[in-house]
Amino acid sequence: MTVTETVARRTSELDQAIDQEFRREQRLRARDLGLAILTPIVLLALWELAAATGVLDSRLFSPPSAIAERGAEMVADGSLAVHIGATVGRLALGFVAGSILGVFAGLIMGVVRPIRAALSPTFTALYALPKIAILPLLLLIFGLTETPKILAVAISVFFVVQINTLAGITQIDPRILESARAYKATGIRLFLNVLLPAAAPAIMTGLRVAAGMSVIVVTAVEFVASNNGLGYLIWNSWQLFQPATMFVGLIVVSVIGALVTGLIIVLERVLLPWRNSNSLKKKETKK
């Protein structure tokens, strides 16, 4: 067998191995998707069966069919849309404001050492403080308006994003910064071309963590300081002993949390394409 034939045979074997691995990864993805869809369906079916047979008290644990019926009624009369709109509005404003300020503060603290030395202990102490605990102070200052609810979310998001952004900046290899400065990268050029891209993975991780926390905080705030929103819906339903309505609120809150996290994941894939899955890399290699 000649050298050319040997190389061609090994190339063919490599292509087959890559193709097999890619097909295996595709099968695993399809299986994982099927399990992700099937699991909640099975759990809901078991819940419905347990309520119908008396294993669960349907007065406390409304069966999925009753919850769906109640949800349809709330959609039809528009009450659910009102509560969703109130919660999503507070969540969006607080999340965006907290994220922008958190990224800015993290970048400044990462670049300017005196500012980092001055603010890090204070920020560490404030981060450990339960964010819902500052709600009475915000209510005292701003009254029963939308401002304290939005600020509670923004403050929660701010500290998570700031900590992750600062970690991303401080973990940059000093040699990268030296090379950037050698090529006259200063000011806005250093920020856009070096600091922000290098810290982007840590920032996106912070946003994903903050997304879940923001949903928790806005719901908790609405428990005690609101007359609308999903948190209010859940708490008021509990007080009035309306478990089906309460479960509707809980399910919608969980869906909103999943959607917010999913949007962050999509944004991460768009902004950080190099962090795509190994299967995509293998597909490109095969091509």
XYZ file of C-alpha atoms in Angstrom:
287
model
C 0.000 0.000 0.000
C 1.442 3.348 -1.034
C 1.781 6.376 1.244
C -1.002 8.151 -0.633
C -3.363 5.219 -0.173
C -2.494 5.009 3.533
C -3.186 8.702 4.052
C -6.466 8.447 2.132
C -7.557 5.411 4.190
C -6.748 7.129 7.482
C -8.525 10.287 6.342
C -11.585 8.232 5.459
C -11.488 6.504 8.860
C -11.182 9.859 10.602
C -14.148 11.247 8.668
C -16.198 8.198 9.610
C -15.256 8.540 13.272
C -16.185 12.230 13.260
C -19.473 11.461 11.524
C -20.297 8.715 14.027
C -19.501 10.975 16.968
C -21.621 13.756 15.498
C -24.559 11.391 14.938
C -24.170 10.070 18.495
C -24.260 13.613 19.851
C -27.397 14.322 17.807
C -29.096 11.217 19.219
C -28.171 12.236 22.745
C -29.572 15.722 22.155
C -32.845 14.257 20.855
C -33.054 11.934 23.860
C -32.374 14.769 26.297
C -35.060 16.913 24.649
C -37.533 14.061 24.842
C -36.794 13.513 28.541
C -37.111 17.236 29.238
C -40.572 17.288 27.640
C -41.769 13.933 28.957
C -40.798 14.408 32.613
C -43.185 17.289 33.439
C -45.979 15.561 31.500
C -45.543 12.402 33.565
C -45.412 14.387 36.810
C -48.613 16.244 35.918
C -50.328 12.970 35.042
C -49.274 11.454 38.384
C -50.489 14.587 40.173
C -53.880 14.377 38.441
C -54.157 10.671 39.268
C -53.183 11.194 42.908
C -55.783 13.937 43.309
C -58.474 11.838 41.620
C -57.797 8.775 43.801
C -57.578 10.722 47.033
C -53.862 10.180 47.627
C -53.552 13.993 47.608
C -56.185 16.239 49.136
C -57.618 18.074 46.128
C -58.756 20.889 48.405
C -55.095 21.725 49.094
C -53.405 20.380 45.974
C -55.717 21.317 43.132
C -55.345 18.853 40.246
C -53.738 20.133 37.033
C -57.107 20.049 35.262
C -58.617 22.435 37.847
C -55.552 24.675 37.669
C -55.764 24.794 33.875
C -59.468 25.604 34.069
C -58.837 28.404 36.548
C -55.976 29.722 34.424
C -58.221 29.798 31.363
C -60.831 31.757 33.300
C -58.209 34.307 34.406
C -56.946 34.661 30.852
C -60.476 35.173 29.581
C -61.367 37.888 32.089
C -57.973 39.614 31.679
C -56.977 39.463 35.348
C -53.951 37.235 34.716
C -52.617 39.605 32.059
C -52.819 42.506 34.520
C -50.766 40.653 37.133
C -48.241 39.403 34.568
C -47.816 42.892 33.117
C -47.177 44.402 36.556
C -44.587 41.788 37.506
C -42.796 41.770 34.152
C -42.621 45.575 34.108
C -40.978 45.739 37.528
C -38.719 42.836 36.690
C -37.554 44.300 33.372
C -36.825 47.782 34.712
C -35.036 46.497 37.803
C -33.048 43.872 35.927
C -31.861 46.222 33.182
C -30.941 49.021 35.596
C -29.152 46.687 38.005
C -27.271 44.923 35.202
C -25.985 48.134 33.609
C -24.866 49.612 36.919
C -23.367 46.292 38.033
C -21.284 45.927 34.882
C -20.120 49.546 35.088
C -19.180 49.281 38.783
C -17.401 45.961 38.264
C -15.363 47.327 35.367
C -14.378 50.489 37.250
C -13.406 48.548 40.366
C -11.451 46.061 38.290
C -9.464 48.757 36.498
C -8.941 51.329 39.267
C -7.297 49.675 42.246
C -7.952 52.454 44.824
C -11.677 52.316 44.064
C -11.612 48.528 44.418
C -9.818 48.801 47.768
C -12.270 51.422 49.006
C -15.530 49.772 47.910
C -14.901 46.019 48.065
C -15.404 45.608 51.853
C -18.588 47.690 51.789
C -20.006 45.870 48.780
C -19.162 42.503 50.351
C -21.068 43.432 53.491
C -24.053 44.759 51.555
C -24.155 41.683 49.315
C -24.563 39.455 52.374
C -27.576 41.508 53.502
C -30.893 39.900 52.428
C -32.215 42.241 49.766
C -35.811 41.873 50.890
C -34.683 43.222 54.288
C -34.074 46.672 52.792
C -37.628 46.896 51.443
C -38.970 48.608 54.620
C -36.279 51.283 54.254
C -37.160 51.802 50.599
C -40.842 52.018 51.469
C -40.029 54.542 54.188
C -38.150 56.705 51.697
C -40.314 56.352 48.574
C -43.660 55.299 49.995
C -46.042 52.764 48.470
C -45.033 53.493 44.876
C -43.423 51.447 42.125
C -39.964 52.845 42.917
C -39.112 50.664 45.953
C -40.235 47.502 44.136
C -38.053 48.248 41.128
C -35.134 49.319 43.324
C -35.302 46.089 45.330
C -34.874 44.106 42.109
C -32.163 46.441 40.785
C -30.127 46.229 43.995
C -30.311 42.433 44.001
C -29.151 42.228 40.393
C -26.485 44.910 40.872
C -24.413 43.031 43.438
C -24.474 39.716 41.594
C -23.428 41.284 38.281
C -20.845 43.564 39.938
C -19.139 40.657 41.696
C -18.980 38.554 38.539
C -17.774 41.465 36.398
C -15.034 42.294 38.901
C -13.980 38.641 38.978
C -13.826 38.598 35.184
C -11.603 41.701 35.105
C -9.212 40.594 37.858
C -8.721 37.207 36.183
C -7.453 38.721 32.935
C -3.857 37.702 32.241
C -1.636 40.763 32.952
C 0.334 39.974 29.811
C -2.781 40.621 27.734
C -3.128 44.083 29.262
C 0.561 44.791 28.704
C 0.255 43.794 25.057
C -2.829 45.975 24.651
C -1.095 49.004 26.134
C 1.953 48.348 23.935
C -0.364 48.729 20.936
C -1.686 52.029 22.339
C -4.995 50.526 23.486
C -6.144 52.944 26.162
C -9.411 54.421 27.336
C -12.423 53.388 25.321
C -10.355 51.222 22.974
C -8.978 49.218 25.893
C -12.472 48.899 27.317
C -14.177 47.766 24.092
C -11.427 45.588 22.636
C -9.851 43.997 25.715
C -11.623 44.422 29.040
C -15.226 43.880 28.003
C -14.600 40.815 25.768
C -12.350 39.219 28.392
C -14.880 39.759 31.177
C -17.911 38.848 29.023
C -18.120 35.162 30.088
C -18.114 36.134 33.772
C -20.667 38.886 33.108
C -23.015 36.467 31.357
C -22.684 34.022 34.248
C -23.617 36.833 36.626
C -26.635 37.733 34.509
C -27.855 34.130 34.544
C -27.600 33.974 38.335
C -29.182 37.412 38.694
C -32.099 36.416 36.448
C -33.309 33.785 38.896
C -32.684 36.002 41.900
C -34.600 38.907 40.368
C -37.710 36.747 39.895
C -37.502 35.636 43.535
C -37.085 39.184 44.813
C -39.872 40.750 42.744
C -42.269 37.999 43.840
C -41.334 38.434 47.507
C -41.706 42.215 47.247
C -45.168 41.845 45.754
C -46.159 39.609 48.657
C -46.062 42.499 51.096
C -45.965 45.797 49.219
C -48.264 45.569 46.220
C -51.896 45.258 45.229
C -51.115 43.663 41.858
C -48.528 41.370 40.323
C -48.012 37.615 40.517
C -46.572 37.778 44.020
C -49.707 39.575 45.206
C -51.845 37.029 43.350
C -50.122 34.114 45.107
C -50.259 35.687 48.566
C -53.846 36.902 48.252
C -54.968 33.493 46.981
C -53.394 31.842 50.004
C -55.175 34.250 52.343
C -58.506 33.600 50.642
C -57.854 29.843 50.456
C -57.991 29.635 46.675
C -55.340 26.983 45.918
C -56.118 26.731 42.196
C -55.499 30.454 41.721
C -52.380 30.213 43.862
C -51.004 27.404 41.696
C -51.718 29.451 38.569
C -49.561 32.229 39.977
C -46.784 29.822 40.961
C -46.718 28.213 37.522
C -46.646 31.552 35.705
C -43.805 32.793 37.935
C -41.781 29.676 37.176
C -42.412 30.096 33.438
C -41.294 33.738 33.582
C -38.130 32.709 35.418
C -37.384 30.070 32.797
C -38.007 32.534 29.948
C -35.732 35.189 31.469
C -32.960 32.635 31.960
C -33.506 31.339 28.435
C -33.178 34.852 26.990
C -29.870 35.286 28.831
C -28.637 31.968 27.428
C -29.603 33.000 23.884
C -27.889 36.357 24.378
C -24.779 34.574 25.620
C -24.677 32.367 22.527
C -25.012 35.406 20.278
C -22.371 37.494 22.067
C -19.993 34.616 22.865
C -20.140 32.317 19.836
C -16.842 30.662 20.769
C -18.558 28.997 23.738
C -20.849 26.892 21.546
C -21.164 23.205 22.189
C -18.529 20.700 21.133
C -20.925 19.134 18.674
C -21.064 22.298 16.605
C -17.291 22.428 16.554
C -17.148 18.835 15.404
C -19.665 19.587 12.669
C -17.536 22.451 11.408
C -14.428 20.232 11.567
C -16.203 17.611 9.501
C -17.098 20.150 6.892
